[in-house]
């Protein structure tokens, strides 16, 4: 082979041969156990298998399980193992496999049969046996016609092959398994040191109306020690499960009579409303106008916006006269109607509309999970209508002749300014709530609306704003919405898990579909740009990571826990009287005592009225860590609580 140059991170260079040298050979040459932990390679920016030869001069990076790309390849390979074993174990047909952020799953077709939970341990042992056999993952790239012949016995994979638009596609062989897969995968199954089968559930092929499938979910790691560490983290996560916290602290609950819809109890409603008021105050300070829009719309609205073609299975329909109506699953089309209901001028832009309206989405029953996936919710949702050009308005002198347009300014990107401001908004909100976050630019998916040039333009705008923001970000190819690219914001909780919450979306399609024009003095009518944003995924969803995120101390949202607690009859009367004083200050309280049916989550009330406090007209205050703050006069306590709340102090208990 032709001599090539191999450049490694840190500046080291190695010689190689084109079409002969592989990344695995490089890892072996580098030593230090790298060949044992490397899983896949990044070759000139593209991920590939370790055994695939290098073709030319190469910038090479070797990735292990600690990297997101290495972990995804590991779980994708493990999903192939699970699929191969499930086919043999159940006599099933493998439909698809997928790696997720938390593990992987495979979907199999078993006719009318279902996977029983009692079968999972035996399936897990069969997977371990298969992995120990060190089956190689062999990559084959062939034409669609050739692959159709190879996959002719699997109708599900043939259907996936029909969706391939390139002349060739890739399959991998692993033992008896032959699967359509883009890769990259591991070198062999022996690298999978520990695999745990977790659950089985029902799924549908291709969504609603498709064939019934069985989904088996699992997780795998390079070693048994890694699996043990993961299990300990899961035990801790169970203690912090927001569904358990919601029940124990009487915040919210769910009921079978309204699946996927949350019942917020008084304490939960207080936290909910406090979050809404917090975001509402931020909207006001940043020039947003709050609006209220209807819940029911004609399906023609969703056909005009393009949502019906892509989203109709998730839209609830309501029989009505003279036509069926639909519950809105998002606010953007309604805001477009607001923009278009009268002529607009360039002087009104940017027009920033905020909406806390109720939304409904017909999520499949198997996906409903506490507050993280619901059917009825509210978003702190806003849309900004702006132009690519004007930022400020030139002022004409008072005596300027009529009908003479002001001198045009040098155009600056108003859109760029709004995206930058949206990112600053994100940072400000999450700083108050104590969340760290990471950013991802999601680019155009298959089946996108519009032309590629418009998408390129939109993606470049978002990328430039991310560069200006100065925080690290990653690329998520193909994860954009069908109508435009977006910046996804994933927040991190106390267990290190990331949750998709906020998003900033750029939409050049909606203004064209709704003909959202504005009058401008320099070139006639212009077409607006719509930017969509929500910061925390919605106040009905925010308590999920919020409930699992904080270890004391935390931000004061207004204490929903008992304050004060009272142990005896006379003291209870004093506590009740003091509770009215608390409410007068806008501090919600609940009077409790010994034998309280709903005690504080840690068994301790933050403020106590006993015999001594009754005599002195005070309350004894302590933190959630049982740090005694002393006996204080009630007005002083309430004043300090108000100061901490209004100042949005993140470490309120430490500063009390």
XYZ file of C-alpha atoms in Angstrom:
656
model
C 0.000 0.000 0.000
C 0.917 3.628 -0.483
C 2.667 5.210 2.531
C 0.347 7.471 4.557
C 0.674 9.787 7.558
C -1.331 9.066 10.728
C -1.739 12.076 13.042
C -2.777 11.433 16.650
C -4.154 13.809 19.315
C -1.312 15.690 20.984
C 0.709 15.994 17.775
C 2.281 12.521 17.571
C 2.607 11.083 14.043
C 2.971 7.504 12.855
C 3.632 5.995 9.427
C 1.121 3.639 7.831
C 0.059 1.953 4.613
C -3.124 2.838 2.723
C -5.706 0.009 2.692
C -3.498 -2.041 5.035
C -3.006 -0.255 8.366
C -6.035 -0.364 10.676
C -6.847 1.727 13.750
C -6.549 -1.428 15.859
C -2.986 -1.957 14.656
C -2.196 1.628 15.628
C -3.702 1.033 19.104
C -1.568 -2.102 19.478
C 1.567 -0.222 18.460
C 0.851 2.567 20.957
C 0.643 0.024 23.787
C -0.322 0.972 27.365
C -3.361 -1.298 27.127
C -4.982 0.928 24.497
C -5.833 -2.019 22.244
C -7.847 -3.593 25.090
C -10.032 -0.528 25.778
C -10.362 1.132 22.349
C -13.788 0.438 20.845
C -14.095 2.541 17.675
C -12.055 5.150 15.823
C -12.684 8.649 14.558
C -10.975 8.871 11.159
C -10.820 12.361 9.650
C -13.914 13.240 11.647
C -15.896 10.112 10.728
C -16.513 7.153 13.036
C -15.479 3.711 11.802
C -14.641 0.175 12.952
C -11.203 -0.513 14.392
C -10.523 -3.266 11.829
C -11.422 -1.156 8.802
C -8.199 -0.159 6.935
C -7.230 3.487 6.612
C -7.424 4.780 3.043
C -5.312 7.959 3.058
C -3.526 10.446 5.327
C -5.505 10.343 8.543
C -6.267 12.326 11.676
C -6.954 9.424 14.029
C -8.625 9.367 17.445
C -9.230 6.130 19.367
C -12.407 6.137 21.480
C -13.205 4.036 24.550
C -16.327 3.520 26.670
C -15.878 6.846 28.468
C -16.641 8.775 25.265
C -20.266 9.198 24.072
C -19.346 7.770 20.654
C -17.573 4.768 22.126
C -20.420 4.091 24.529
C -22.992 4.312 21.731
C -21.015 1.858 19.570
C -20.666 -0.486 22.558
C -24.407 -0.479 23.221
C -25.241 -0.737 19.521
C -23.061 -3.853 19.345
C -24.640 -5.219 22.529
C -28.079 -4.676 20.987
C -26.999 -6.894 18.083
C -26.020 -9.589 20.588
C -29.391 -9.285 22.309
C -31.175 -9.458 18.945
C -29.222 -12.514 17.774
C -29.899 -14.384 21.017
C -33.575 -13.326 21.134
C -34.122 -14.753 17.636
C -32.793 -18.137 18.729
C -34.198 -18.060 22.274
C -37.787 -17.187 21.302
C -37.828 -18.381 17.689
C -38.608 -14.761 16.836
C -37.852 -12.452 13.927
C -35.539 -9.548 14.715
C -37.058 -6.273 13.548
C -34.642 -3.618 14.763
C -32.090 -2.727 17.426
C -31.190 0.645 18.860
C -28.749 2.185 21.308
C -30.145 4.860 23.633
C -28.550 7.239 26.119
C -29.138 4.737 28.911
C -28.581 1.374 27.208
C -30.202 -0.368 24.260
C -33.171 -2.454 23.145
C -34.249 -4.793 20.382
C -37.710 -5.260 18.868
C -38.733 -8.776 17.833
C -41.852 -10.181 16.184
C -43.267 -13.213 17.980
C -46.786 -13.390 16.601
C -49.266 -13.442 19.478
C -46.691 -14.557 22.034
C -45.248 -12.145 24.605
C -41.985 -12.136 26.524
C -42.566 -13.120 30.142
C -40.557 -11.535 32.952
C -39.681 -15.012 34.234
C -37.837 -15.650 30.946
C -35.496 -12.674 31.254
C -32.843 -14.288 33.517
C -32.419 -17.213 31.101
C -32.257 -14.786 28.161
C -29.565 -12.822 30.012
C -27.476 -15.948 30.604
C -27.813 -16.898 26.923
C -26.535 -13.417 25.970
C -23.530 -13.852 28.284
C -22.732 -17.216 26.696
C -23.018 -15.718 23.201
C -20.711 -12.819 24.165
C -18.061 -15.125 25.616
C -17.880 -16.948 22.273
C -16.107 -13.848 20.845
C -18.165 -13.752 17.639
C -16.699 -11.181 15.260
C -18.720 -8.260 13.905
C -18.058 -8.474 10.153
C -18.965 -5.475 8.019
C -20.278 -5.832 4.465
C -21.186 -2.984 2.138
C -23.272 -4.005 -0.875
C -25.860 -2.674 -3.314
C -29.483 -2.534 -2.297
C -30.292 -5.307 -4.774
C -27.656 -7.586 -3.260
C -28.810 -6.838 0.258
C -32.442 -7.458 -0.703
C -31.424 -10.995 -1.654
C -29.494 -11.475 1.609
C -32.369 -10.170 3.744
C -35.261 -11.721 1.817
C -36.300 -13.873 4.786
C -36.858 -10.827 7.031
C -39.719 -8.595 5.855
C -38.994 -6.000 8.549
C -35.412 -5.420 7.451
C -36.500 -5.378 3.803
C -38.840 -2.535 4.684
C -35.956 -0.652 6.306
C -33.856 -1.287 3.211
C -36.511 0.389 1.065
C -35.951 3.601 3.031
C -32.239 3.688 2.106
C -31.630 6.352 -0.549
C -27.918 5.735 -1.231
C -26.786 3.198 -3.900
C -25.226 0.978 -1.233
C -25.888 0.101 2.409
C -24.106 -1.727 5.193
C -24.930 -4.958 6.988
C -23.071 -6.696 9.797
C -22.769 -10.412 10.421
C -22.352 -11.660 13.980
C -22.657 -15.407 14.432
C -25.989 -16.381 12.841
C -27.207 -12.777 12.755
C -27.239 -10.672 9.584
C -28.507 -7.163 10.275
C -28.842 -3.912 8.403
C -26.727 -1.473 10.454
C -24.700 1.638 9.653
C -22.137 0.904 12.389
C -19.525 1.289 13.650
C -19.486 -1.785 15.895
C -16.968 -3.503 18.154
C -14.378 -5.963 16.877
C -15.978 -8.948 18.619
C -18.549 -9.836 21.287
C -15.891 -10.781 23.850
C -15.460 -7.083 24.659
C -18.917 -7.135 26.279
C -17.934 -8.065 29.828
C -21.339 -7.780 31.544
C -24.912 -7.549 30.232
C -28.111 -7.077 32.220
C -31.554 -7.632 30.642
C -33.904 -5.117 32.246
C -37.468 -5.178 30.938
C -39.812 -6.403 28.250
C -42.774 -4.493 26.878
C -45.050 -4.165 23.858
C -44.179 -2.027 20.854
C -45.660 -1.306 17.437
C -43.828 -1.572 14.134
C -43.792 1.839 12.485
C -45.971 3.451 15.159
C -49.744 3.356 15.623
C -51.478 0.754 13.465
C -48.339 -1.328 12.915
C -47.751 -4.954 13.798
C -47.435 -5.839 17.459
C -43.850 -6.441 18.598
C -42.031 -7.276 21.808
C -39.330 -4.871 23.018
C -36.539 -6.131 25.260
C -34.384 -3.485 26.947
C -30.946 -4.059 28.449
C -27.672 -2.446 29.428
C -24.090 -3.697 29.071
C -20.600 -2.708 30.198
C -16.978 -3.663 29.512
C -16.620 -5.261 32.968
C -18.659 -6.671 35.843
C -17.292 -3.883 38.062
C -18.808 -1.291 35.736
C -22.167 -3.072 35.953
C -22.000 -3.125 39.768
C -21.283 0.610 39.825
C -24.253 1.191 37.517
C -26.514 -0.879 39.798
C -25.512 1.207 42.813
C -26.347 4.355 40.850
C -29.742 2.844 39.952
C -30.468 2.144 43.617
C -29.684 5.750 44.450
C -31.836 6.915 41.535
C -34.752 4.868 42.880
C -34.494 6.790 46.155
C -34.633 10.035 44.180
C -37.389 8.938 41.776
C -39.572 12.008 41.266
C -42.706 9.817 41.291
C -41.873 8.598 44.789
C -40.949 12.112 45.939
C -44.184 13.481 44.474
C -46.191 10.932 46.427
C -44.252 11.155 49.706
C -44.301 14.960 49.792
C -47.879 15.214 48.534
C -46.893 17.178 45.435
C -48.703 15.292 42.668
C -50.107 11.946 41.585
C -51.488 10.143 38.526
C -54.725 8.189 38.157
C -55.893 5.531 35.715
C -58.995 7.597 34.940
C -56.781 10.220 33.267
C -53.648 8.430 31.997
C -50.696 10.659 31.297
C -52.256 13.664 33.046
C -50.916 14.938 36.352
C -52.961 15.902 39.413
C -51.065 18.676 41.215
C -51.917 18.772 44.917
C -51.727 22.082 46.851
C -48.006 21.775 47.578
C -47.203 20.766 44.020
C -49.425 23.530 42.656
C -47.453 26.003 44.754
C -44.142 24.867 43.258
C -45.750 24.806 39.802
C -47.154 28.332 40.094
C -43.893 29.652 41.544
C -42.016 28.329 38.513
C -44.581 29.920 36.194
C -44.277 33.276 37.944
C -40.488 33.055 37.814
C -40.483 32.487 34.048
C -43.237 35.072 33.573
C -41.116 37.711 35.328
C -38.155 36.830 33.099
C -40.349 37.131 30.009
C -41.480 40.602 31.058
C -37.928 41.739 31.722
C -36.832 40.531 28.265
C -39.569 42.162 26.201
C -41.968 39.250 25.709
C -45.746 39.705 25.608
C -47.877 36.934 27.096
C -50.818 35.710 24.990
C -53.646 33.202 25.412
C -54.653 30.957 22.515
C -57.488 28.409 22.006
C -57.168 24.695 22.726
C -59.338 23.396 19.844
C -58.485 23.912 16.181
C -59.571 22.611 12.823
C -57.206 19.964 11.386
C -56.791 22.356 8.461
C -54.496 24.450 10.671
C -52.160 21.502 11.203
C -52.289 20.663 7.491
C -51.253 24.234 6.691
C -48.403 24.176 9.222
C -47.175 20.752 8.054
C -47.705 19.084 11.426
C -50.572 16.894 10.235
C -48.382 15.087 7.693
C -45.691 14.354 10.263
C -47.508 14.368 13.601
C -51.150 13.330 13.143
C -50.906 10.087 15.203
C -49.981 12.248 18.218
C -52.851 14.747 17.816
C -56.077 14.129 19.753
C -59.210 14.572 17.645
C -62.574 15.606 19.084
C -65.856 14.958 17.177
C -67.728 18.221 16.692
C -70.117 19.918 14.293
C -69.615 20.649 11.443
C -66.077 19.200 11.441
C -63.802 17.209 13.712
C -61.571 19.440 15.831
C -58.112 18.761 17.283
C -56.552 19.552 20.638
C -53.419 21.584 20.051
C -50.136 19.704 20.635
C -48.013 22.864 20.240
C -48.455 26.649 20.158
C -46.513 27.750 17.085
C -49.348 27.657 14.463
C -51.638 29.650 16.774
C -48.926 32.267 17.230
C -48.550 32.453 13.448
C -52.279 33.210 13.205
C -51.761 35.985 15.752
C -48.962 37.498 13.693
C -51.014 37.287 10.481
C -54.342 38.598 11.789
C -53.443 42.179 10.733
C -50.751 43.886 8.625
C -47.359 44.101 10.348
C -44.580 46.665 10.065
C -40.843 46.217 10.321
C -41.036 48.614 13.280
C -42.850 45.890 15.319
C -40.052 43.380 14.942
C -38.897 41.456 16.822
C -42.346 40.399 18.044
C -41.915 38.121 21.064
C -44.975 36.093 22.147
C -45.055 33.879 25.255
C -47.730 31.273 25.994
C -48.439 29.015 28.997
C -51.410 27.322 27.292
C -52.391 23.704 27.924
C -51.127 21.221 25.312
C -52.162 17.617 24.641
C -50.187 14.930 22.827
C -51.358 11.383 22.218
C -48.293 9.601 23.542
C -48.397 5.764 23.368
C -49.356 4.198 26.725
C -46.044 2.351 27.031
C -44.062 5.612 26.899
C -45.860 7.433 29.732
C -43.379 7.864 32.603
C -44.265 10.170 35.472
C -43.725 13.812 34.557
C -41.080 13.034 31.941
C -43.619 11.865 29.335
C -47.236 12.973 29.690
C -50.289 13.584 27.532
C -51.418 16.856 29.123
C -48.865 19.551 29.963
C -47.954 23.228 29.736
C -44.766 24.699 28.314
C -43.048 27.965 29.063
C -43.325 28.377 25.330
C -42.419 31.448 23.284
C -42.027 32.399 19.626
C -40.027 35.302 18.272
C -40.911 36.751 14.877
C -37.977 38.671 13.487
C -36.130 39.633 10.331
C -32.678 38.823 9.068
C -31.898 42.514 8.672
C -33.060 45.343 10.959
C -31.955 45.689 14.575
C -32.658 49.329 15.473
C -34.926 52.068 14.128
C -33.427 55.363 12.864
C -35.214 58.439 14.235
C -36.270 61.199 11.799
C -35.997 64.807 13.019
C -39.314 66.367 14.162
C -39.413 68.705 11.153
C -38.708 66.048 8.540
C -41.035 66.252 5.501
C -43.879 63.745 5.431
C -43.657 60.610 3.262
C -39.865 60.762 3.279
C -38.467 57.464 4.566
C -35.689 57.619 7.132
C -32.191 56.880 5.973
C -31.548 53.113 6.075
C -29.085 51.802 8.603
C -26.294 49.373 7.884
C -28.266 46.095 8.267
C -27.323 43.867 11.172
C -28.793 40.403 11.767
C -31.763 40.755 14.085
C -32.135 36.985 13.944
C -28.577 36.529 15.182
C -29.218 38.933 18.042
C -32.391 37.074 19.082
C -30.690 33.673 19.098
C -27.845 35.100 21.194
C -30.393 36.571 23.627
C -32.234 33.248 23.816
C -29.046 31.449 24.818
C -28.416 34.102 27.467
C -31.995 33.556 28.701
C -31.261 29.814 29.011
C -28.141 30.475 31.061
C -29.933 32.896 33.387
C -32.864 30.553 34.110
C -30.774 27.452 34.744
C -28.349 29.411 36.937
C -31.225 30.317 39.274
C -32.485 26.721 39.375
C -28.967 25.393 39.956
C -28.723 23.263 36.811
C -25.632 22.676 34.734
C -26.381 21.983 31.080
C -24.889 21.043 27.753
C -25.833 22.109 24.247
C -26.307 20.208 20.993
C -26.964 21.499 17.480
C -29.571 19.211 15.865
C -29.445 19.346 12.067
C -31.923 18.393 9.342
C -33.496 14.933 9.508
C -34.769 12.674 6.761
C -38.120 13.868 5.440
C -37.439 17.536 6.231
C -39.632 20.333 4.860
C -38.207 22.992 2.549
C -35.069 23.213 0.447
C -31.523 22.276 1.543
C -30.211 25.811 0.970
C -32.645 27.265 3.510
C -31.689 24.566 6.006
C -27.993 25.267 5.496
C -28.631 28.925 6.148
C -30.587 28.221 9.325
C -27.997 25.773 10.665
C -25.219 28.296 10.037
C -27.115 30.924 12.055
C -27.456 28.562 15.026
C -23.848 27.420 14.794
C -22.612 31.016 14.791
C -24.658 31.771 17.908
C -23.240 28.709 19.656
C -19.733 29.880 18.809
C -20.545 33.322 20.215
C -22.016 31.776 23.381
C -18.627 30.396 24.338
C -19.787 27.147 25.944
C -18.837 23.708 24.540
C -21.443 22.133 22.304
C -21.832 18.996 20.236
C -23.395 18.116 16.896
C -26.492 15.887 16.649
C -26.790 15.096 12.922
C -30.337 14.363 11.767
C -31.981 15.172 15.126
C -33.613 18.433 14.047
C -37.385 18.896 13.768
C -38.884 18.325 10.332
C -39.470 22.086 9.927
C -36.132 23.455 11.132
C -32.863 22.911 13.021
C -32.658 23.466 16.755
C -30.374 23.811 19.734
C -31.209 21.180 22.354
C -30.432 21.899 25.989
C -29.852 18.909 28.264
C -29.655 19.556 31.995
C -27.725 17.413 34.460
C -29.196 16.145 37.724
C -27.491 15.162 40.986
C -26.936 11.603 39.717
C -25.108 12.781 36.599
C -27.989 11.957 34.268
C -28.903 14.327 31.448
C -32.501 15.292 30.656
C -33.686 16.905 27.433
C -35.620 19.982 28.576
C -35.223 23.313 26.809
C -34.827 23.915 23.095
C -34.278 26.810 20.691
C -35.749 26.119 17.254
C -35.311 28.103 14.076
C -38.121 27.895 11.525
C -37.960 29.342 8.024
C -40.835 27.103 6.860
C -43.713 28.344 9.009
C -43.493 32.000 7.841
C -43.660 30.817 4.231
C -46.623 28.509 4.859
C -48.575 31.212 6.733
C -47.297 34.059 4.490
C -46.083 36.030 7.490
C -45.093 39.259 5.769
C -44.246 42.644 7.208
C -44.074 46.043 5.529
C -40.619 47.580 5.185
C -39.556 50.878 3.715
C -36.520 49.746 1.762
C -37.602 46.852 -0.479
C -41.346 46.351 -0.070
C -42.765 43.376 1.819
C -40.432 41.048 3.694
C -40.903 37.494 4.953
C -40.398 36.966 8.680
C -38.455 34.274 10.510
C -39.959 32.358 13.435
C -37.838 31.221 16.351
C -39.359 28.908 18.962
C -38.023 28.421 22.463
C -38.886 26.858 25.783
C -36.506 26.917 28.698
C -37.364 24.025 30.978
C -39.673 21.844 28.899
C -42.648 23.292 30.751
C -43.481 23.944 34.404
C -45.421 20.664 34.522
C -42.267 18.818 33.465
C -39.601 20.842 35.307
C -40.286 19.298 38.744
C -38.930 16.001 37.380
C -35.227 16.900 37.202
C -35.778 19.537 39.875
C -37.104 16.917 42.271
C -34.169 14.590 41.634
C -31.492 17.233 41.266
C -30.988 19.064 44.491
C -29.213 18.048 47.603
C -29.670 20.688 50.335
C -29.258 23.579 50.149
C -31.481 24.673 47.281
C -33.176 27.722 45.851
C -36.146 29.038 47.829
C -39.267 28.526 45.716
C -41.440 29.336 48.709
C -41.380 26.541 51.276
C -44.096 23.942 50.579
C -43.045 21.819 53.581
C -44.678 22.088 57.043
C -43.933 25.348 58.830
C -44.400 25.301 61.749
C -44.765 21.802 63.239
C -46.640 21.696 66.562
C -46.494 18.875 69.129
C -49.416 19.603 71.468
C -52.872 21.128 71.636
C -52.041 24.579 73.114
C -48.960 24.868 70.908
C -50.992 23.772 67.893
C -53.314 26.699 68.484
C -50.338 29.075 68.601
C -48.901 27.445 65.474
C -52.211 27.851 63.666
C -52.343 31.522 64.615
C -48.776 32.019 63.422
C -49.570 30.228 60.164
C -52.063 32.989 59.363
C -49.250 35.482 59.842
C -47.090 33.494 57.457
C -49.786 33.487 54.801
C -50.174 37.227 55.163
C -46.518 37.485 54.164
C -47.144 35.267 51.143
C -45.383 32.244 52.680
C -47.424 29.016 52.368
C -47.498 26.846 55.483
C -49.088 23.723 56.868
C -49.553 23.097 60.567
C -48.544 19.601 61.609
C -47.562 17.684 64.700
C -46.926 14.286 66.182
C -48.967 11.629 64.404
C -49.270 13.807 61.319
C -50.512 11.525 58.463
C -48.177 13.309 56.037
C -44.962 14.133 57.946
C -42.077 16.108 56.414
C -39.975 13.998 54.020
C -37.097 13.736 56.513
C -39.334 13.521 59.606
C -38.343 17.029 60.776
C -40.324 20.243 60.468
C -38.237 23.318 59.531
C -39.971 25.439 62.188
C -41.261 24.242 65.550
C -43.541 25.775 68.198
C -43.184 24.133 71.621
C -43.903 25.285 75.163
C -40.923 27.647 75.282
C -41.684 29.151 71.865
C -45.323 29.626 72.893
C -44.263 31.579 75.954
C -41.719 33.697 74.044
C -43.838 34.253 70.897
C -41.130 32.744 68.698
C -40.386 29.731 66.510
C -37.349 27.428 66.505
C -35.869 27.092 63.029
C -33.654 24.332 61.635
C -32.436 23.247 58.208
C -33.151 20.013 56.370
C -29.773 18.797 57.628
C -31.055 19.404 61.188
C -28.691 22.338 61.720
C -30.265 24.411 64.496
C -30.665 28.070 63.539
C -32.063 29.074 66.896
C -35.206 30.552 68.378
C -36.294 33.549 66.302
C -39.163 35.987 66.161
C -41.610 35.049 63.428
C -41.513 38.406 61.539
C -37.730 38.131 61.296
C -38.001 34.590 59.914
C -40.582 35.607 57.325
C -38.630 38.672 56.264
C -35.498 36.596 55.736
C -37.413 33.959 53.766
C -38.810 36.680 51.512
C -35.352 38.144 50.942
C -33.921 34.764 49.983
C -36.852 33.984 47.707
C -36.928 37.359 45.956
C -33.150 37.330 45.585
C -33.260 33.806 44.093
C -30.396 32.778 46.338
C -29.144 29.310 45.294
C -27.719 28.305 48.703
C -30.568 29.701 50.776
C -30.247 27.394 53.782
C -26.561 28.153 54.200
C -27.222 31.897 54.079
C -30.359 31.981 56.238
